[in-house]
PDB file of N, CA, C and O in Angstrom:
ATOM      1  N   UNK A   1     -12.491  51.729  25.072  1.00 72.00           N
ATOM      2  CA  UNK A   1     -12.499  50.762  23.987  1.00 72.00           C
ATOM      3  C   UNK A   1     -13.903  50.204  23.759  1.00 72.00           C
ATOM      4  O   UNK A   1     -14.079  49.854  22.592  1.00 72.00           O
ATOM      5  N   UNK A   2     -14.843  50.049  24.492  1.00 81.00           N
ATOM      6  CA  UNK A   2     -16.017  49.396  24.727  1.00 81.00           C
ATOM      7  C   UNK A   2     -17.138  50.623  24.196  1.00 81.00           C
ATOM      8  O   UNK A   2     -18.322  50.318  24.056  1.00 81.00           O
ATOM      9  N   UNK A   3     -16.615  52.140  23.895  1.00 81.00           N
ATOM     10  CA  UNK A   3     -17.096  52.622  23.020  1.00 81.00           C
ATOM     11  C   UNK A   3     -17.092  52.775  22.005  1.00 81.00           C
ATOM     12  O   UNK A   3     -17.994  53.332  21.380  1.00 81.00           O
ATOM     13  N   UNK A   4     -15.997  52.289  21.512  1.00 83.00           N
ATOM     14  CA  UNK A   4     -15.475  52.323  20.103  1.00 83.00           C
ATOM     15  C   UNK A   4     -16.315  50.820  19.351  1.00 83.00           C
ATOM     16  O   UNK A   4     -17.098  50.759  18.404  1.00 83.00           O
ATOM     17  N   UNK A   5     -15.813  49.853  20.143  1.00 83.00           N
ATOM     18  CA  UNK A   5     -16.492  48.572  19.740  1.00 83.00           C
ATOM     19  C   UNK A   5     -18.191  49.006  19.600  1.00 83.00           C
ATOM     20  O   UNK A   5     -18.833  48.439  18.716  1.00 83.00           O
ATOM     21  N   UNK A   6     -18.643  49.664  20.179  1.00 85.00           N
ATOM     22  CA  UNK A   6     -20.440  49.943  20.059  1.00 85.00           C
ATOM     23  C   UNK A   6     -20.455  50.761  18.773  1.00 85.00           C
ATOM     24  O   UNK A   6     -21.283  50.554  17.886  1.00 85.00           O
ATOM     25  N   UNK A   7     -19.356  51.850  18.691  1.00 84.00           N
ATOM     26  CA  UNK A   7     -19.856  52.807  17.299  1.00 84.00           C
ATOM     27  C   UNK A   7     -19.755  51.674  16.183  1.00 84.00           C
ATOM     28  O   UNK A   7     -20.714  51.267  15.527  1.00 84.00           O
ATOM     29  N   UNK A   8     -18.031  51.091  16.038  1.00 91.00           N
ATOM     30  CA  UNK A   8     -17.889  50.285  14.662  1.00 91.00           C
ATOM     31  C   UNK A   8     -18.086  48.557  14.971  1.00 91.00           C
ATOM     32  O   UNK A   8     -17.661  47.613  14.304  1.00 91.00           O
ATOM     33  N   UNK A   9     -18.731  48.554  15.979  1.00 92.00           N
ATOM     34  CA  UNK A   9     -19.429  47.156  15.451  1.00 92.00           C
ATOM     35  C   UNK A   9     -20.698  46.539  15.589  1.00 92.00           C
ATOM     36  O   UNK A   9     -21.204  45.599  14.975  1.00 92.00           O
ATOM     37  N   UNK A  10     -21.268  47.516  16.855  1.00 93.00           N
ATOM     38  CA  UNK A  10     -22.361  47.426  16.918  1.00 93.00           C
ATOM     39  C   UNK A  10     -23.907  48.133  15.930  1.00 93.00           C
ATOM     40  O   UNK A  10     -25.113  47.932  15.787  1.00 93.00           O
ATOM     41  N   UNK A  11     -23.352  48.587  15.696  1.00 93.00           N
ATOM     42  CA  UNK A  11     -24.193  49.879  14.717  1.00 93.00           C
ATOM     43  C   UNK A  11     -24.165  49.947  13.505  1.00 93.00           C
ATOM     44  O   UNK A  11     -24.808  50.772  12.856  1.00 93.00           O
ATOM     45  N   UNK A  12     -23.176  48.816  12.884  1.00 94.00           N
ATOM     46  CA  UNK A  12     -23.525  48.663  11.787  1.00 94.00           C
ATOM     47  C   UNK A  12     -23.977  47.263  11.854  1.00 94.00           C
ATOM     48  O   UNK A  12     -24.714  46.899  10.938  1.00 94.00           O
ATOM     49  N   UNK A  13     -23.693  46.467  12.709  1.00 95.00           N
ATOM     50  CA  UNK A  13     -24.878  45.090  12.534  1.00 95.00           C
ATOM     51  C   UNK A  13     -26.021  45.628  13.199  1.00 95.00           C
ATOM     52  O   UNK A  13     -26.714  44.640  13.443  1.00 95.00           O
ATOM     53  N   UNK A  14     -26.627  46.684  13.644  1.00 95.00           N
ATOM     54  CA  UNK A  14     -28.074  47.245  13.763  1.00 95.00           C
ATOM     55  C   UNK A  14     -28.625  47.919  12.673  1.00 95.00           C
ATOM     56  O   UNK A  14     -29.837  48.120  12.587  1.00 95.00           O
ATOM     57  N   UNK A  15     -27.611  48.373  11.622  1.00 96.00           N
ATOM     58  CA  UNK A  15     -28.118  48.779  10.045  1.00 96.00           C
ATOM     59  C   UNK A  15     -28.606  47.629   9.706  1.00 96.00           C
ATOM     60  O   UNK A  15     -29.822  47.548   9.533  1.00 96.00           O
ATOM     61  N   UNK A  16     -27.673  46.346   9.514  1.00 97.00           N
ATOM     62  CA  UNK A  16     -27.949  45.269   8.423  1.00 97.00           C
ATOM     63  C   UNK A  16     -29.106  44.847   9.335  1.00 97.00           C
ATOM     64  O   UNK A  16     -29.911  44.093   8.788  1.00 97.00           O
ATOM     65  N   UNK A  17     -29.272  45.058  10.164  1.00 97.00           N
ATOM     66  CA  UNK A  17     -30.778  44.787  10.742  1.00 97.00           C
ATOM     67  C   UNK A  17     -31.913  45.450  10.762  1.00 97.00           C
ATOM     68  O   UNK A  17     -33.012  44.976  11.053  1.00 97.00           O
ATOM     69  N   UNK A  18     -31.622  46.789  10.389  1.00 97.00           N
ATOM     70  CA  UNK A  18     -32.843  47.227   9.829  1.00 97.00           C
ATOM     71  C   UNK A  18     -32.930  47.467   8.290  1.00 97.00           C
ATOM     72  O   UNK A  18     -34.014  47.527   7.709  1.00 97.00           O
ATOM     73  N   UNK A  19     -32.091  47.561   7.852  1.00 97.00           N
ATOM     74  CA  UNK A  19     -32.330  47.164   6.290  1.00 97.00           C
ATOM     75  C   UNK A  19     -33.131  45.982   6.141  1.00 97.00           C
ATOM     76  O   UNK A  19     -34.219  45.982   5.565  1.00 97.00           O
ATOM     77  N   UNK A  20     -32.686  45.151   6.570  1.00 97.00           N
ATOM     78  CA  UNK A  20     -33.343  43.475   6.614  1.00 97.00           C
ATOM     79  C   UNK A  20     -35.044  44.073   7.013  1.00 97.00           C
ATOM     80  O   UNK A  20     -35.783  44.285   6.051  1.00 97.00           O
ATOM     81  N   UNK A  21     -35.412  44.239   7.981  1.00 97.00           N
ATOM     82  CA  UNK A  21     -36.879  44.642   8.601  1.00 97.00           C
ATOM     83  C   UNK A  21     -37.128  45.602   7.853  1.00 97.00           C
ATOM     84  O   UNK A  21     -38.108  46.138   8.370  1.00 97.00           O
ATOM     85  N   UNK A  22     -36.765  46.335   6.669  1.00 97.00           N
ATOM     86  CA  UNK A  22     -37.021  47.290   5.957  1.00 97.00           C
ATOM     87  C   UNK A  22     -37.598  46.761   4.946  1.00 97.00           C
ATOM     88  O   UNK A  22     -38.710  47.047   4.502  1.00 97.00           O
ATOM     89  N   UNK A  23     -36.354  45.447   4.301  1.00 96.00           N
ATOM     90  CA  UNK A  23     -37.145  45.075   2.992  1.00 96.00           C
ATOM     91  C   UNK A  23     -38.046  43.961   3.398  1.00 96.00           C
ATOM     92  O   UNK A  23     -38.418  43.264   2.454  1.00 96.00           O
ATOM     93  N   UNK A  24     -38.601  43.538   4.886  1.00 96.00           N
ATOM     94  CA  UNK A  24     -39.289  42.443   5.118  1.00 96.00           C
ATOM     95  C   UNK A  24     -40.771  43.027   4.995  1.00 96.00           C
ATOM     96  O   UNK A  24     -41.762  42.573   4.422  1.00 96.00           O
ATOM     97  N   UNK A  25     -40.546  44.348   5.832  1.00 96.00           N
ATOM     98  CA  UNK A  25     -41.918  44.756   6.266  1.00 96.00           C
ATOM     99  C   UNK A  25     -42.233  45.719   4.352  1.00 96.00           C
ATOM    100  O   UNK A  25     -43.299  46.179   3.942  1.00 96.00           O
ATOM    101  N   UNK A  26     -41.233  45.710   3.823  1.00 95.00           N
ATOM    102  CA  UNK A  26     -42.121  46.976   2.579  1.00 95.00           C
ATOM    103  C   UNK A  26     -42.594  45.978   1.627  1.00 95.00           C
ATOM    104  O   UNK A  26     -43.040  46.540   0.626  1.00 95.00           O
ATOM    105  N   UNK A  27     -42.679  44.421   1.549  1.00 95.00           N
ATOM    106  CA  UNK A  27     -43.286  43.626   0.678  1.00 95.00           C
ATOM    107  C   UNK A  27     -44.533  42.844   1.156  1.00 95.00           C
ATOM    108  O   UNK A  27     -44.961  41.801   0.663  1.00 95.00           O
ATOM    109  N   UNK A  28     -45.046  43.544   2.218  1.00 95.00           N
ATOM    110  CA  UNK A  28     -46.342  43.180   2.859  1.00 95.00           C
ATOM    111  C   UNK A  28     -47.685  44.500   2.064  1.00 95.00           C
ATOM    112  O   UNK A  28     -47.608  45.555   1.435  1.00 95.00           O
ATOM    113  N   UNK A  29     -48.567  43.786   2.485  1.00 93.00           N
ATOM    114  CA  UNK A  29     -49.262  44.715   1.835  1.00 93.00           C
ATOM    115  C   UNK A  29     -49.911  45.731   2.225  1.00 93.00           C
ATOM    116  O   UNK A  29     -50.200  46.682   1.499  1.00 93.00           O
ATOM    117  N   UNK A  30     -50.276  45.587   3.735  1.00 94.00           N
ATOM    118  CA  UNK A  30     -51.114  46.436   4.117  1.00 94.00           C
ATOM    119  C   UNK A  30     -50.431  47.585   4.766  1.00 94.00           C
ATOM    120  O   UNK A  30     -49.489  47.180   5.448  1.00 94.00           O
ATOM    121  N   UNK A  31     -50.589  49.040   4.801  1.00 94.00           N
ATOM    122  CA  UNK A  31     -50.339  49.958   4.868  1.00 94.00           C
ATOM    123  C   UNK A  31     -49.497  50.479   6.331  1.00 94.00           C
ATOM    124  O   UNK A  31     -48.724  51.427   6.196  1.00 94.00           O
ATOM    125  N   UNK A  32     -49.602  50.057   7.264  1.00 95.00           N
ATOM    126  CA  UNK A  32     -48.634  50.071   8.715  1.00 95.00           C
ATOM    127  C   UNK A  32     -47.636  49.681   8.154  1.00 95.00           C
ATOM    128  O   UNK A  32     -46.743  50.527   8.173  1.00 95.00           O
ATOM    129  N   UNK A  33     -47.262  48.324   7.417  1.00 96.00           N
ATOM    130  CA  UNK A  33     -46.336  48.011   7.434  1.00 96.00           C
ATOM    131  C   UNK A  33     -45.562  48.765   6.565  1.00 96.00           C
ATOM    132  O   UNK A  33     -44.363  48.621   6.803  1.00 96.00           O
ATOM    133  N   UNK A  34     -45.846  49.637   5.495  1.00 94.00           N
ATOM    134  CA  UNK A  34     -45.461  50.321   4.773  1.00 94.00           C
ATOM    135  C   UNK A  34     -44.668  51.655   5.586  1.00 94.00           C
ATOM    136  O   UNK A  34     -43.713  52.277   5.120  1.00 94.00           O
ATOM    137  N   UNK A  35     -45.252  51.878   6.759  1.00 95.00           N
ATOM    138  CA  UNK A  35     -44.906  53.122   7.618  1.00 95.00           C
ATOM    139  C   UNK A  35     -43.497  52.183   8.682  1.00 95.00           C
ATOM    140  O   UNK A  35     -42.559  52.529   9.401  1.00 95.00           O
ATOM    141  N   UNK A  36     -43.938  51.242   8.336  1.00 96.00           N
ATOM    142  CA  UNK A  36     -43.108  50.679   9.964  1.00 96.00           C
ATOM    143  C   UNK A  36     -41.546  50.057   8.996  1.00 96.00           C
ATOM    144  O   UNK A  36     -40.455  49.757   9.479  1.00 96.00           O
ATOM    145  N   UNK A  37     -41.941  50.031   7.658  1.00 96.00           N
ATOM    146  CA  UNK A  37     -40.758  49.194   6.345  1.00 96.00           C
ATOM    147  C   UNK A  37     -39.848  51.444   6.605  1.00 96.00           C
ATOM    148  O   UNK A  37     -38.804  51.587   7.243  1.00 96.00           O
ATOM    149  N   UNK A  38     -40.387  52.348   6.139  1.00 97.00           N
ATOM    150  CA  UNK A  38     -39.939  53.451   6.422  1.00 97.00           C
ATOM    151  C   UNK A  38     -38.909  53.707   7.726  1.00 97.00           C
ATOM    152  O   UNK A  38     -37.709  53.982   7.729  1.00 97.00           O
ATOM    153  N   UNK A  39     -39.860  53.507   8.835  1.00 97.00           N
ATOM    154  CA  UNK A  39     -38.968  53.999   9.853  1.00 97.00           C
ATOM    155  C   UNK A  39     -37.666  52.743  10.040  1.00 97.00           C
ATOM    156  O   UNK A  39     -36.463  52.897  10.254  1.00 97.00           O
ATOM    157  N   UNK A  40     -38.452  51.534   9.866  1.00 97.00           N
ATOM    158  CA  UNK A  40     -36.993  50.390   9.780  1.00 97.00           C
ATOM    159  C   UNK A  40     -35.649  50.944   8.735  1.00 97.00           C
ATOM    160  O   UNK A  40     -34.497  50.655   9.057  1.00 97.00           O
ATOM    161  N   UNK A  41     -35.931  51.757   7.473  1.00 97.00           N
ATOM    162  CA  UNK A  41     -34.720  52.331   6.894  1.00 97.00           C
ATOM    163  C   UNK A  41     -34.439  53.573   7.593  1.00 97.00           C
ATOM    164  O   UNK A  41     -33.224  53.663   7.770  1.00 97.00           O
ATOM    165  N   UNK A  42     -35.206  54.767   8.155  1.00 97.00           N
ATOM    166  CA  UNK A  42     -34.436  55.586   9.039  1.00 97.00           C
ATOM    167  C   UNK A  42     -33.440  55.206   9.868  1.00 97.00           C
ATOM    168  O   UNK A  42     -32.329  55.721   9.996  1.00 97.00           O
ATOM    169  N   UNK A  43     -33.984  54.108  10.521  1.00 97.00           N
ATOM    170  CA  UNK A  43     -33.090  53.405  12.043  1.00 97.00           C
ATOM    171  C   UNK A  43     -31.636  52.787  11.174  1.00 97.00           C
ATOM    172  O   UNK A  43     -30.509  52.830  11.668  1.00 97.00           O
ATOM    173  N   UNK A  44     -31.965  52.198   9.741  1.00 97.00           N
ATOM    174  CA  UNK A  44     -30.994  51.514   9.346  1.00 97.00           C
ATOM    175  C   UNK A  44     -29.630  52.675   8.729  1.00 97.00           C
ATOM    176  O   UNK A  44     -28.406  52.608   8.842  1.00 97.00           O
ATOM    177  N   UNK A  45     -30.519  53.667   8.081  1.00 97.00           N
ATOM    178  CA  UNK A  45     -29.701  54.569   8.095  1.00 97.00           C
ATOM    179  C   UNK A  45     -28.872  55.167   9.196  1.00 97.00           C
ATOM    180  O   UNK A  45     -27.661  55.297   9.015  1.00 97.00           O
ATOM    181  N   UNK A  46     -29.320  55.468  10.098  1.00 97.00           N
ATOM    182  CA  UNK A  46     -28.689  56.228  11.290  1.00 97.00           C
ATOM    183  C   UNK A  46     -27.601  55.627  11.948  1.00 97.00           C
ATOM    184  O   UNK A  46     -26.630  56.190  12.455  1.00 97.00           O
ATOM    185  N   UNK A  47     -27.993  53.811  11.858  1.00 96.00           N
ATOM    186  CA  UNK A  47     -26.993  53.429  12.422  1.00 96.00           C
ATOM    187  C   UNK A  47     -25.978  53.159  11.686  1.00 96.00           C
ATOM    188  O   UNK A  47     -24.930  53.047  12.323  1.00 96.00           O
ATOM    189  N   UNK A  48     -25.885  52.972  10.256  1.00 95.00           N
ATOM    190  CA  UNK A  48     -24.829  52.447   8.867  1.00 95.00           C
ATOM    191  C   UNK A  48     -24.166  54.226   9.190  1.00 95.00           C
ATOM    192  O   UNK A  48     -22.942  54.186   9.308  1.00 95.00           O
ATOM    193  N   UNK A  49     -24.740  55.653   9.336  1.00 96.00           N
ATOM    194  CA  UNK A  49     -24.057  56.498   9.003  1.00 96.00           C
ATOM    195  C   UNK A  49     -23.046  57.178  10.271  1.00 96.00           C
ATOM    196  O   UNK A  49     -22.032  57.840  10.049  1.00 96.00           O
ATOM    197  N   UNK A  50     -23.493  56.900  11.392  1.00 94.00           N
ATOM    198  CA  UNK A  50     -23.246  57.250  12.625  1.00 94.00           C
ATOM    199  C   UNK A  50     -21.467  56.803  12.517  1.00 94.00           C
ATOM    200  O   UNK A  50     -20.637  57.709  12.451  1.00 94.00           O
ATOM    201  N   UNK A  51     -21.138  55.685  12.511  1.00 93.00           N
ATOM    202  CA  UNK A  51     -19.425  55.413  12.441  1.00 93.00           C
ATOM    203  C   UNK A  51     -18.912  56.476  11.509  1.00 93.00           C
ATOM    204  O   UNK A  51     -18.134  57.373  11.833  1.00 93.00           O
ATOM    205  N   UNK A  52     -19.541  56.239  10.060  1.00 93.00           N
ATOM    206  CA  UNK A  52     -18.699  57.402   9.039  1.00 93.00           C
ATOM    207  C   UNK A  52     -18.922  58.652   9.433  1.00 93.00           C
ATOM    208  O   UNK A  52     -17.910  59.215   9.016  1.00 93.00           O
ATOM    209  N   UNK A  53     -19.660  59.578  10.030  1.00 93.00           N
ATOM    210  CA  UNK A  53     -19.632  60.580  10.641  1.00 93.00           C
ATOM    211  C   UNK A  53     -18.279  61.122  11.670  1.00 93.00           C
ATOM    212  O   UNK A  53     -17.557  62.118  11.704  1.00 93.00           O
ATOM    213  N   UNK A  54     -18.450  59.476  12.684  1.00 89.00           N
ATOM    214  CA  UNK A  54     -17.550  59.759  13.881  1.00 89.00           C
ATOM    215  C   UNK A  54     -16.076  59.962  13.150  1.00 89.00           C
ATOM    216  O   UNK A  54     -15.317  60.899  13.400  1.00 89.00           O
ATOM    217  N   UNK A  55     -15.800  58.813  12.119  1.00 90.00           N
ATOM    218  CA  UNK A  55     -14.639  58.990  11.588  1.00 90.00           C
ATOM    219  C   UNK A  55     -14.126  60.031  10.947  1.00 90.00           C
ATOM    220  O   UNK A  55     -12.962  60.401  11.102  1.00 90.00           O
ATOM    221  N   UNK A  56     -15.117  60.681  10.033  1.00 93.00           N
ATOM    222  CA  UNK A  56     -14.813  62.243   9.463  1.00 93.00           C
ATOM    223  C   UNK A  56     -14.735  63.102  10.486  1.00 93.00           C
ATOM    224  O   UNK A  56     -13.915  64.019  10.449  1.00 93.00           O
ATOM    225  N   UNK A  57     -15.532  62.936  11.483  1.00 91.00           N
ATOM    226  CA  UNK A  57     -15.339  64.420  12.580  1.00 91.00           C
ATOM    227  C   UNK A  57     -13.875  64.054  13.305  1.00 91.00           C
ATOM    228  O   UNK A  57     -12.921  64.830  13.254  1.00 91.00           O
ATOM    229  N   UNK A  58     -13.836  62.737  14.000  1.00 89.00           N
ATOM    230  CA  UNK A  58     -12.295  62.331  14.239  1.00 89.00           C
ATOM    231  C   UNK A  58     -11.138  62.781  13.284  1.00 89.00           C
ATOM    232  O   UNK A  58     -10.200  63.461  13.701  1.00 89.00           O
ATOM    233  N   UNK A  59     -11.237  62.409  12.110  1.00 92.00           N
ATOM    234  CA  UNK A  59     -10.021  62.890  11.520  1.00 92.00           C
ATOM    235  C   UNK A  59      -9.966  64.572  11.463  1.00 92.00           C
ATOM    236  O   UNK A  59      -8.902  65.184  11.559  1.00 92.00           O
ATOM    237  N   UNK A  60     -11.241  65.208  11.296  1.00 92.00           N
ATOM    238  CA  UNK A  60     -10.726  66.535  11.121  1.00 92.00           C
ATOM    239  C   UNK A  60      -9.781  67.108  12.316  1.00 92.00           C
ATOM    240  O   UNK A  60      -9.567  68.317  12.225  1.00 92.00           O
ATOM    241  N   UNK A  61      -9.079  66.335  13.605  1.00 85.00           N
ATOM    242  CA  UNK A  61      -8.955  66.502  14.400  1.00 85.00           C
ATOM    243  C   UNK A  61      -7.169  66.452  14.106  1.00 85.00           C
ATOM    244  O   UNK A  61      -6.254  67.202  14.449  1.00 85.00           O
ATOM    245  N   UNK A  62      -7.222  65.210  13.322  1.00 79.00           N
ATOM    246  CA  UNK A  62      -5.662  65.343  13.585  1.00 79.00           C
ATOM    247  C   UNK A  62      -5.132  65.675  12.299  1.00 79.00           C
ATOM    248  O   UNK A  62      -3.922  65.851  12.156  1.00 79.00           O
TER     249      UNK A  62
END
């Protein structure tokens, strides 16, 4: 159960947290932050898509 709670609840409040550090760092100006606003939406992605994945590969199951 304590894995399940990490896929669907932890991982998507680590999206809304890098979305957040995504749009914090891409309205700065200088150019790192532009690279570091990037990888903050990779991370935000990975973790918002990771549950809907598990759930599509889960259901193809039953």
């Amino acid at each position: 159960m304590a894995a399940l709670g990490f896929f669907f609840v932890s991982l998507p409040c680590l999206a809304i947290v890098g979305f957040t550090c995504f749009a914090a760092f891409r309205a700065q100006k200088n150019k790192v932050f532009k690279v570091l606003a990037h990888l903050c939406l990779a991370f935000g992605l990975v973790c918002a898509l990771v549950p809907v994945g598990l759930v599509i590969w889960l259901s193809s199951y039953l």
